[in-house]
């Protein structure tokens, strides 16, 4: 591969670049089809061009956060629906740099193609991304106009050559793991979540009903954790205040732990609704613009603001909230809408949005101790090493729609597709959460084949396995499917077909070394028939080859 580093042909050795406002010093190591770039920057670096090569005809695009897609694109791919999302929901939902997002296909952190990969190994201060400029694929780091009196690490870059794209992604994952000193939690949870049956209408009787159902059927539903999702709190931001009809949070946790389950709770700790007590009492704790709190996104029919995670008072509140949830009895924390803390704006400290995000996440990690932290709606690479698990796709849903773009909201199809595409992150960045299984045969639009495909794929991928149904709706067949999914976990997995080698939305998941032995699961997410290894595969189905 012919490529440039910092505007010149790539060569091993030391590189020094000076501009009027900044100084960059880098070291380039090249050996055996691998190039690693490390270094430091100081001053006001702005946006740095790090990498440039001829744009591939097809390559993998990765969005910066959980809900955004990873998918194969071409240099000419466009996502016109993003204009409406930026205008109506949030400019920062799918990028901290919305202008770049709207210009063309921007791939955050890494990109890969047949025979090559370029990927940044960390995002600690700057935001690394790739764009197509003319006929070139260009890798950048944006430092948001921040000034660094002392040198900060340049986000390291790896350029890998040769081999299938799956092997290159696996190698990249190992480098990310080492660069971020990631420690993988030995507990890969199985459990229950309230969200995808009750959504925001969850009531206390619903919690009690399902805890009791799970308690009576442990053999069929071997849950470790029972997690209450959005719907218990009085307001977004007021996490210790439960809605009328609920006990206090200690009582909520006790109803779960007394039955022998780990208690899990949902929160969006970097978000505060305009109607919350948190916002009313502490508007100065929010990211601001022009001296006023800056709106971050629209949600729950309200304007939502972002916590300034560099503000001493906000950090003390954040640590105190997590500690209080633990003291109440919750040892599994699902933290959501985390992108809010990485919104550009004015903060107490003059740091980049990426630094602010990591500062807030470190507060949560320290306060959570050894308890399990599952992140969602989160910038991906800046979270590596700070969370136990990560939702790596869009929200699932009780329906399946093969939409033309991954930027269009909850959908079982895109949730499962992202779980397949980002499998290489599992046990390198964290444990992957593919989102919940929906197994119920009633009150749902998903077909039997779609429900089975999702469950078996999540198991073969060795991911978290969490059901989200009213348990009274599950019969023997649905409970058996849950156990089948669990039985497929535990192997070393890889996914083939990421660049469409078997056809659009057709994949093979291979698992080795687990309790199920060598397993190959064919996956057809498409609306058409597929043939894999000589076997026909109907639309939206999967089959275990052996």
Coordinates of C-alpha atoms in Angstrom, one line a residue:
X1 CA 0.0 0.0 0.0
X2 CA 1.3 3.5 -0.9
X3 CA 0.3 6.1 1.7
X4 CA 1.4 9.3 3.2
X5 CA 1.9 10.4 6.8
X6 CA 1.6 14.1 7.7
X7 CA 1.6 15.0 4.0
X8 CA 4.7 13.1 3.0
X9 CA 5.5 9.5 1.8
X10 CA 5.5 7.2 4.8
X11 CA 8.9 6.3 6.1
X12 CA 10.1 4.8 9.4
X13 CA 11.8 7.2 11.7
X14 CA 11.2 10.5 13.6
X15 CA 9.0 13.3 12.2
X16 CA 8.8 16.8 13.6
X17 CA 6.3 19.4 12.3
X18 CA 6.0 23.0 13.4
X19 CA 3.4 25.5 12.6
X20 CA 2.7 29.0 13.9
X21 CA 0.6 27.6 16.7
X22 CA 1.6 24.1 17.3
X23 CA 4.4 21.5 17.4
X24 CA 4.0 17.8 16.5
X25 CA 6.6 15.1 17.1
X26 CA 6.0 11.6 15.9
X27 CA 7.7 8.3 15.5
X28 CA 6.9 5.9 12.7
X29 CA 7.7 2.1 13.0
X30 CA 7.2 -0.1 10.0
X31 CA 7.7 -3.9 9.9
X32 CA 6.0 -6.9 8.3
X33 CA 3.0 -5.1 6.8
X34 CA 2.4 -3.1 9.9
X35 CA 3.0 0.6 10.5
X36 CA 2.5 2.2 13.9
X37 CA 2.6 6.0 14.4
X38 CA 2.9 7.5 17.9
X39 CA 3.9 10.9 19.2
X40 CA 2.9 14.1 20.9
X41 CA 1.3 17.4 20.1
X42 CA 1.5 20.8 21.9
X43 CA 0.2 24.3 21.3
X44 CA -3.0 24.7 19.3
X45 CA -2.9 21.9 16.7
X46 CA -6.5 22.3 15.4
X47 CA -7.1 19.6 12.8
X48 CA -4.1 17.5 11.7
X49 CA -4.0 15.4 8.5
X50 CA -2.2 12.2 9.6
X51 CA -2.9 9.6 6.8
X52 CA -3.6 9.7 3.1
X53 CA -4.0 7.0 0.5
X54 CA -6.0 6.3 -2.7
X55 CA -9.6 5.7 -1.7
X56 CA -10.7 2.0 -2.0
X57 CA -13.7 1.2 -4.3
X58 CA -15.4 -0.2 -1.2
X59 CA -14.6 0.1 2.5
X60 CA -16.0 -0.2 6.0
X61 CA -17.5 3.0 7.6
X62 CA -17.8 3.1 11.4
X63 CA -19.8 5.8 13.2
X64 CA -18.5 7.3 16.4
X65 CA -21.1 6.0 18.8
X66 CA -23.1 3.0 19.8
X67 CA -26.3 3.8 17.8
X68 CA -24.5 4.7 14.5
X69 CA -23.8 2.0 11.9
X70 CA -20.8 0.1 10.8
X71 CA -21.3 -0.9 7.2
X72 CA -19.7 -1.3 3.8
X73 CA -19.8 1.9 1.7
X74 CA -18.3 3.5 -1.4
X75 CA -16.7 6.9 -1.7
X76 CA -20.0 8.1 -3.3
X77 CA -22.3 6.9 -0.5
X78 CA -24.4 9.6 1.0
X79 CA -26.9 9.7 3.9
X80 CA -29.4 12.5 3.2
X81 CA -31.5 11.6 6.2
X82 CA -28.8 13.0 8.5
X83 CA -29.8 16.6 7.7
X84 CA -33.1 16.0 9.4
X85 CA -31.6 14.3 12.4
X86 CA -29.1 17.1 12.9
X87 CA -31.8 19.7 12.6
X88 CA -34.6 18.1 14.6
X89 CA -32.9 15.8 17.2
X90 CA -29.3 16.8 17.8
X91 CA -26.3 18.0 15.8
X92 CA -24.1 15.8 17.9
X93 CA -25.9 12.5 17.9
X94 CA -23.8 10.9 15.3
X95 CA -20.7 13.1 15.3
X96 CA -19.0 15.8 17.5
X97 CA -18.2 17.4 14.1
X98 CA -21.7 17.6 12.4
X99 CA -20.3 19.6 9.5
X100 CA -18.1 16.7 8.5
X101 CA -20.9 14.2 9.0
X102 CA -23.1 16.1 6.4
X103 CA -20.4 16.5 3.8
X104 CA -20.0 12.8 2.9
X105 CA -19.1 9.4 4.3
X106 CA -17.1 10.0 7.4
X107 CA -15.7 7.0 9.2
X108 CA -14.8 7.5 12.9
X109 CA -11.7 5.9 14.4
X110 CA -10.9 3.3 11.7
X111 CA -11.7 2.1 8.3
X112 CA -10.9 -1.2 6.5
X113 CA -11.0 -2.6 3.0
X114 CA -9.9 -5.7 1.2
X115 CA -6.3 -6.1 2.1
X116 CA -5.9 -2.9 4.2
X117 CA -6.9 -1.1 7.4
X118 CA -6.1 2.3 8.9
X119 CA -7.2 2.8 12.5
X120 CA -6.5 5.1 15.4
X121 CA -5.8 3.1 18.6
X122 CA -7.1 5.6 21.1
X123 CA -9.2 8.8 21.4
X124 CA -8.0 10.5 24.6
X125 CA -7.9 14.2 23.5
X126 CA -8.7 14.5 19.8
X127 CA -11.4 13.0 17.6
X128 CA -9.9 10.7 14.9
X129 CA -11.9 10.2 11.7
X130 CA -11.5 9.4 8.0
X131 CA -13.1 11.2 5.0
X132 CA -12.8 11.0 1.2
X133 CA -11.2 14.0 -0.3
X134 CA -11.2 13.9 -4.1
X135 CA -9.9 10.4 -4.9
X136 CA -8.1 10.0 -1.5
X137 CA -9.0 8.4 1.8
X138 CA -7.7 10.8 4.5
X139 CA -7.3 10.3 8.2
X140 CA -7.5 13.3 10.5
X141 CA -7.4 14.1 14.2
X142 CA -9.5 17.1 15.3
X143 CA -8.5 18.8 18.6
X144 CA -11.4 21.2 18.6
X145 CA -9.2 24.3 18.7
X146 CA -7.9 23.4 22.2
X147 CA -4.6 24.7 23.4
X148 CA -2.1 22.4 25.2
X149 CA 0.6 24.1 27.2
X150 CA 2.3 20.7 27.7
X151 CA 2.5 18.0 25.1
X152 CA -0.4 15.5 25.0
X153 CA -0.2 12.1 23.3
X154 CA -0.9 12.1 19.5
X155 CA -3.7 9.6 19.0
X156 CA -1.7 6.6 17.8
X157 CA -2.4 5.2 14.3
X158 CA -2.0 1.7 12.9
X159 CA -1.8 0.9 9.2
X160 CA -2.2 -2.8 8.5
X161 CA -1.7 -4.5 5.2
X162 CA -2.5 -7.9 3.7
X163 CA -5.1 -10.6 4.6
X164 CA -8.9 -10.8 4.8
X165 CA -10.6 -7.8 6.4
X166 CA -11.8 -9.9 9.3
X167 CA -8.2 -10.7 10.2
X168 CA -7.2 -7.1 10.0
X169 CA -10.0 -6.0 12.3
X170 CA -9.0 -8.7 14.8
X171 CA -5.4 -7.4 14.7
X172 CA -6.6 -3.9 15.1
X173 CA -8.8 -4.9 18.1
X174 CA -5.7 -6.4 19.8
X175 CA -3.8 -3.2 19.3
X176 CA -6.6 -1.1 20.8
X177 CA -6.8 -3.5 23.8
X178 CA -3.1 -3.0 24.4
X179 CA -3.1 0.8 23.8
X180 CA -6.0 1.3 26.3
X181 CA -4.9 -1.3 28.8
X182 CA -8.3 -3.0 28.6
X183 CA -9.2 -5.6 31.2
X184 CA -12.1 -7.8 30.1
X185 CA -14.6 -8.7 32.8
X186 CA -14.8 -12.4 33.4
X187 CA -18.6 -12.2 33.9
X188 CA -20.6 -12.3 30.6
X189 CA -24.1 -11.6 31.9
X190 CA -27.4 -13.3 31.1
X191 CA -30.5 -11.5 32.3
X192 CA -33.8 -9.6 31.9
X193 CA -34.5 -6.0 31.0
X194 CA -37.8 -4.2 31.2
X195 CA -37.5 -1.8 28.2
X196 CA -38.7 -3.6 25.0
X197 CA -42.0 -4.7 26.4
X198 CA -43.0 -1.9 28.8
X199 CA -40.8 1.0 27.5
X200 CA -41.5 4.2 29.5
X201 CA -44.8 2.8 31.0
X202 CA -43.1 0.4 33.4
X203 CA -44.9 0.2 36.7
X204 CA -44.0 -1.3 40.0
X205 CA -46.5 -4.2 39.6
X206 CA -44.8 -5.0 36.3
X207 CA -41.4 -5.3 38.1
X208 CA -42.8 -7.5 40.8
X209 CA -44.7 -9.8 38.3
X210 CA -41.6 -10.5 36.2
X211 CA -39.3 -11.0 39.2
X212 CA -41.7 -13.5 40.5
X213 CA -42.0 -15.2 37.1
X214 CA -38.2 -15.4 36.8
X215 CA -37.9 -16.8 40.3
X216 CA -40.3 -19.6 39.7
X217 CA -38.7 -20.6 36.4
X218 CA -34.9 -20.4 37.0
X219 CA -34.2 -23.7 35.2
X220 CA -35.8 -22.5 32.0
X221 CA -34.7 -18.8 32.4
X222 CA -31.2 -18.9 34.1
X223 CA -30.9 -15.1 34.6
X224 CA -28.0 -13.7 36.5
X225 CA -29.2 -10.1 36.5
X226 CA -32.6 -8.4 36.5
X227 CA -32.4 -4.9 35.2
X228 CA -35.0 -2.1 35.5
X229 CA -34.7 0.3 32.5
X230 CA -36.1 3.8 31.8
X231 CA -39.5 4.5 33.4
X232 CA -38.9 4.3 37.1
X233 CA -37.4 7.8 37.6
X234 CA -39.4 11.0 38.0
X235 CA -37.3 12.9 35.5
X236 CA -34.2 12.6 33.3
X237 CA -31.5 13.8 35.6
X238 CA -33.3 13.0 38.9
X239 CA -32.1 9.4 39.2
X240 CA -32.6 8.9 43.0
X241 CA -36.3 10.0 42.8
X242 CA -38.7 7.2 41.8
X243 CA -42.1 7.7 40.3
X244 CA -45.3 7.5 42.5
X245 CA -46.2 3.9 43.0
X246 CA -42.6 2.8 43.4
X247 CA -40.8 2.2 46.6
X248 CA -37.5 4.0 47.2
X249 CA -34.6 2.7 45.1
X250 CA -33.4 0.6 48.0
X251 CA -36.8 -1.1 48.1
X252 CA -36.7 -1.6 44.3
X253 CA -33.2 -3.2 44.4
X254 CA -34.2 -5.4 47.4
X255 CA -37.2 -6.8 45.6
X256 CA -34.7 -8.2 43.1
X257 CA -31.7 -9.2 45.2
X258 CA -34.0 -10.9 47.8
X259 CA -34.8 -13.4 45.0
X260 CA -31.2 -14.1 44.3
X261 CA -30.6 -11.9 41.2
X262 CA -28.1 -9.1 40.8
X263 CA -30.1 -5.8 40.6
X264 CA -29.6 -3.6 37.5
X265 CA -30.7 -0.1 36.9
X266 CA -30.7 2.3 33.9
X267 CA -29.6 6.0 34.0
X268 CA -28.5 8.6 31.6
X269 CA -26.0 10.3 33.9
X270 CA -24.7 13.0 31.6
X271 CA -28.2 14.2 30.6
X272 CA -30.6 16.6 32.4
X273 CA -34.1 17.5 31.1
X274 CA -35.2 21.1 31.1
X275 CA -37.9 20.1 33.7
X276 CA -35.6 18.2 36.0
X277 CA -34.7 19.3 39.5
X278 CA -31.0 18.9 38.6
X279 CA -31.3 21.5 35.8
X280 CA -33.4 23.9 37.8
X281 CA -31.0 23.8 40.8
X282 CA -27.7 23.7 38.8
X283 CA -27.9 25.2 35.4
X284 CA -24.2 26.2 35.9
X285 CA -23.3 22.5 35.8
X286 CA -24.3 22.2 32.1
X287 CA -22.2 22.6 29.0
X288 CA -22.9 26.2 27.9
X289 CA -22.7 28.5 24.9
X290 CA -22.8 32.3 25.1
X291 CA -23.2 32.2 28.9
X292 CA -26.3 30.0 28.8
X293 CA -26.8 26.2 29.0
X294 CA -26.5 24.8 25.5
X295 CA -29.3 22.3 24.3
X296 CA -27.8 18.9 23.5
X297 CA -30.7 16.9 22.1
X298 CA -34.5 16.4 22.1
X299 CA -35.8 13.4 24.0
X300 CA -38.9 12.4 25.9
X301 CA -40.6 15.4 24.2
X302 CA -38.2 17.8 26.0
X303 CA -35.0 19.7 25.6
X304 CA -32.1 17.8 27.2
X305 CA -28.9 19.5 28.4
X306 CA -25.4 18.0 28.9
X307 CA -23.6 17.8 32.2
X308 CA -20.3 19.6 32.3
X309 CA -18.2 16.7 33.5
X310 CA -15.2 19.0 34.3
X311 CA -17.2 21.1 36.8
X312 CA -16.2 20.2 40.4
X313 CA -19.8 20.3 41.6
X314 CA -21.1 18.2 38.7
X315 CA -18.4 15.6 39.2
X316 CA -19.1 15.4 43.0
X317 CA -22.9 14.9 42.1
X318 CA -22.0 12.3 39.5
X319 CA -19.8 10.3 41.9
X320 CA -22.4 10.6 44.6
X321 CA -25.2 9.4 42.4
X322 CA -23.4 6.3 41.3
X323 CA -22.3 5.6 44.9
X324 CA -25.9 6.1 46.1
X325 CA -27.2 3.6 43.5
X326 CA -24.6 1.1 44.6
X327 CA -25.6 1.6 48.2
X328 CA -29.2 1.1 47.3
X329 CA -28.3 -2.4 46.1
X330 CA -27.6 -2.0 42.4
X331 CA -24.5 -3.7 41.1
X332 CA -25.2 -3.6 37.4
X333 CA -25.3 -0.1 35.9
X334 CA -26.6 0.6 32.4
X335 CA -25.6 4.1 31.5
X336 CA -27.1 5.6 28.4
X337 CA -27.1 8.7 26.1
X338 CA -23.4 9.1 27.0
X339 CA -22.6 11.1 23.8
X340 CA -24.0 14.1 25.6
X341 CA -20.8 14.6 27.6
X342 CA -18.8 14.9 24.4
X343 CA -20.8 17.7 22.9
X344 CA -18.7 20.7 21.9
X345 CA -19.3 23.8 24.1
X346 CA -18.0 25.8 26.9
X347 CA -16.9 24.0 30.1
X348 CA -15.4 24.9 33.4
X349 CA -12.0 23.5 32.2
X350 CA -10.5 24.3 28.8
X351 CA -10.4 20.8 27.5
X352 CA -11.6 19.1 24.4
X353 CA -15.0 17.4 24.3
X354 CA -13.2 14.0 24.2
X355 CA -11.2 14.8 27.3
X356 CA -14.4 16.0 29.1
X357 CA -16.2 12.8 28.2
X358 CA -13.4 10.6 29.5
X359 CA -13.2 12.7 32.7
X360 CA -16.8 12.0 33.3
X361 CA -16.6 8.4 32.5
X362 CA -13.6 8.0 34.8
X363 CA -15.7 9.5 37.6
X364 CA -18.3 6.8 37.0
X365 CA -15.8 4.0 36.7
X366 CA -14.1 4.9 40.1
X367 CA -17.5 5.3 41.8
X368 CA -18.7 2.0 40.4
X369 CA -15.7 0.1 41.7
X370 CA -15.8 -3.6 40.6
X371 CA -19.5 -3.4 39.8
X372 CA -20.6 -4.0 36.2
X373 CA -20.9 -0.9 33.9
X374 CA -22.7 -1.3 30.6
X375 CA -22.4 1.8 28.3
X376 CA -24.9 2.8 25.6
X377 CA -25.2 5.7 23.2
X378 CA -21.5 6.2 23.8
X379 CA -18.5 7.4 21.8
X380 CA -16.8 4.1 21.1
X381 CA -13.1 4.4 21.2
X382 CA -12.9 7.0 24.1
X383 CA -14.8 4.4 26.2
X384 CA -12.3 1.6 25.7
X385 CA -10.8 0.6 29.1
X386 CA -13.4 2.4 31.1
X387 CA -16.5 0.2 30.8
X388 CA -17.2 -3.5 31.1
X389 CA -19.6 -3.8 28.2
X390 CA -20.9 -1.7 25.4
X391 CA -24.1 -1.7 23.3
X392 CA -22.5 -1.8 19.8
X393 CA -25.6 -1.1 17.7
X394 CA -28.8 0.7 17.3
X395 CA -31.7 -0.1 19.6
X396 CA -33.5 -3.2 18.7
X397 CA -37.3 -3.1 18.3
X398 CA -40.3 -5.4 18.2
X399 CA -40.2 -5.0 14.4
X400 CA -37.7 -5.6 11.5
X401 CA -37.3 -3.2 8.6
X402 CA -34.5 -3.5 6.1
X403 CA -34.2 0.3 5.7
X404 CA -31.6 1.8 3.3
X405 CA -29.6 3.4 6.0
X406 CA -28.4 2.8 9.5
X407 CA -29.1 6.3 10.7
X408 CA -32.9 5.8 10.9
X409 CA -33.8 4.7 14.5
X410 CA -34.6 1.6 16.4
X411 CA -34.9 -1.5 14.3
X412 CA -34.1 -5.2 15.0
X413 CA -32.5 -5.5 11.6
X414 CA -29.9 -2.8 12.2
X415 CA -29.3 -3.8 15.8
X416 CA -28.3 -7.3 14.7
X417 CA -26.3 -6.0 11.7
X418 CA -24.2 -3.8 13.9
X419 CA -23.6 -6.7 16.3
X420 CA -22.2 -8.7 13.4
X421 CA -20.1 -5.9 11.9
X422 CA -18.6 -4.9 15.3
X423 CA -18.0 -8.4 16.6
X424 CA -14.2 -7.8 16.5
X425 CA -14.6 -5.4 19.4
X426 CA -15.8 -8.2 21.7
X427 CA -13.2 -9.1 24.3
X428 CA -10.8 -6.5 22.8
X429 CA -12.5 -3.2 23.6
X430 CA -15.1 -4.7 26.2
X431 CA -17.9 -7.3 26.1
X432 CA -20.3 -6.6 23.3
X433 CA -24.0 -6.1 24.0
X434 CA -26.1 -6.8 20.9
X435 CA -29.2 -5.4 22.6
X436 CA -32.0 -7.5 24.0
X437 CA -33.6 -10.7 22.7
X438 CA -37.3 -10.4 22.0
X439 CA -38.8 -13.9 22.2
X440 CA -42.5 -13.4 22.8
X441 CA -44.8 -14.8 20.1
X442 CA -47.5 -12.2 20.8
X443 CA -47.6 -8.4 21.1
X444 CA -44.8 -8.2 18.6
X445 CA -44.2 -7.9 14.8
X446 CA -41.1 -10.0 14.6
X447 CA -41.6 -13.3 12.9
X448 CA -40.6 -16.6 14.5
X449 CA -37.6 -16.8 12.1
X450 CA -36.5 -13.3 13.0
X451 CA -36.7 -13.9 16.7
X452 CA -34.7 -17.2 16.4
X453 CA -32.1 -15.6 14.1
X454 CA -31.4 -12.8 16.6
X455 CA -31.1 -15.1 19.5
X456 CA -28.8 -17.7 17.8
X457 CA -26.6 -14.9 16.4
X458 CA -26.2 -13.2 19.8
X459 CA -25.2 -16.6 21.3
X460 CA -22.8 -17.5 18.5
X461 CA -21.2 -14.1 18.8
X462 CA -20.6 -14.8 22.6
X463 CA -22.3 -11.5 23.5
X464 CA -24.4 -10.5 26.5
X465 CA -27.7 -12.4 26.4
X466 CA -30.6 -10.3 27.9
X467 CA -34.3 -11.0 27.3
X468 CA -36.8 -8.1 27.2
X469 CA -40.3 -9.6 27.3
X470 CA -43.1 -9.9 29.7
X471 CA -42.2 -13.3 30.9
X472 CA -45.8 -14.5 31.2
X473 CA -45.9 -14.4 27.3
X474 CA -43.0 -17.0 26.9
X475 CA -43.9 -20.6 26.4
X476 CA -41.7 -23.7 26.4
X477 CA -40.5 -23.0 22.8
X478 CA -39.3 -19.4 23.6
X479 CA -37.6 -20.5 26.8
X480 CA -35.8 -23.3 25.0
X481 CA -34.6 -20.8 22.4
X482 CA -33.1 -18.6 25.2
X483 CA -31.2 -21.7 26.5
X484 CA -30.0 -22.5 22.9
X485 CA -28.6 -19.0 22.6
X486 CA -26.8 -19.4 25.9
X487 CA -25.4 -22.8 24.9
X488 CA -23.7 -21.2 21.9
X489 CA -21.6 -18.8 24.0
X490 CA -18.1 -19.1 25.2
X491 CA -16.1 -19.6 21.9
X492 CA -13.6 -17.5 20.0
X493 CA -15.7 -15.9 17.3
X494 CA -15.2 -14.2 13.9
X495 CA -17.6 -13.0 11.3
X496 CA -17.1 -13.5 7.5
X497 CA -18.9 -11.5 4.8
X498 CA -18.3 -8.0 6.2
X499 CA -17.7 -6.6 2.7
X500 CA -20.5 -8.5 1.1
X501 CA -18.5 -11.5 0.0
X502 CA -21.6 -13.8 0.3
X503 CA -24.0 -11.2 -0.9
X504 CA -25.6 -8.1 0.7
X505 CA -26.4 -8.7 4.4
X506 CA -25.3 -12.3 4.3
X507 CA -22.7 -13.5 6.9
X508 CA -21.1 -16.6 8.5
X509 CA -20.4 -16.5 12.3
X510 CA -17.7 -19.1 13.3
X511 CA -17.2 -20.0 16.9
X512 CA -14.3 -22.2 18.1
X513 CA -13.2 -23.5 21.5
X514 CA -16.5 -23.0 23.4
X515 CA -18.8 -25.6 25.0
X516 CA -20.6 -26.1 21.7
X517 CA -17.3 -26.9 19.9
X518 CA -16.8 -25.7 16.3
X519 CA -20.0 -23.9 15.2
X520 CA -20.7 -22.1 12.0
X521 CA -23.9 -20.1 11.9
X522 CA -25.1 -18.7 8.6
X523 CA -27.0 -15.4 8.8
X524 CA -29.2 -13.9 6.1
X525 CA -30.5 -10.5 7.1
X526 CA -31.7 -9.7 3.7
X527 CA -35.2 -9.8 2.1
X528 CA -34.0 -12.3 -0.6
X529 CA -32.8 -15.9 -0.7
X530 CA -29.1 -16.6 -0.2
X531 CA -26.9 -19.7 -0.8
X532 CA -24.0 -20.3 1.5
X533 CA -21.7 -23.3 1.1
X534 CA -24.2 -24.8 -1.2
X535 CA -27.1 -24.5 1.2
X536 CA -30.2 -22.4 0.6
X537 CA -31.0 -19.8 3.3
X538 CA -34.4 -18.1 3.1
X539 CA -34.7 -14.4 3.9
X540 CA -34.2 -13.2 7.5
X541 CA -33.1 -16.6 8.8
X542 CA -30.1 -18.4 10.2
X543 CA -28.9 -22.0 10.2
X544 CA -26.2 -23.8 12.2
X545 CA -23.9 -25.7 9.8
X546 CA -22.1 -27.6 12.5

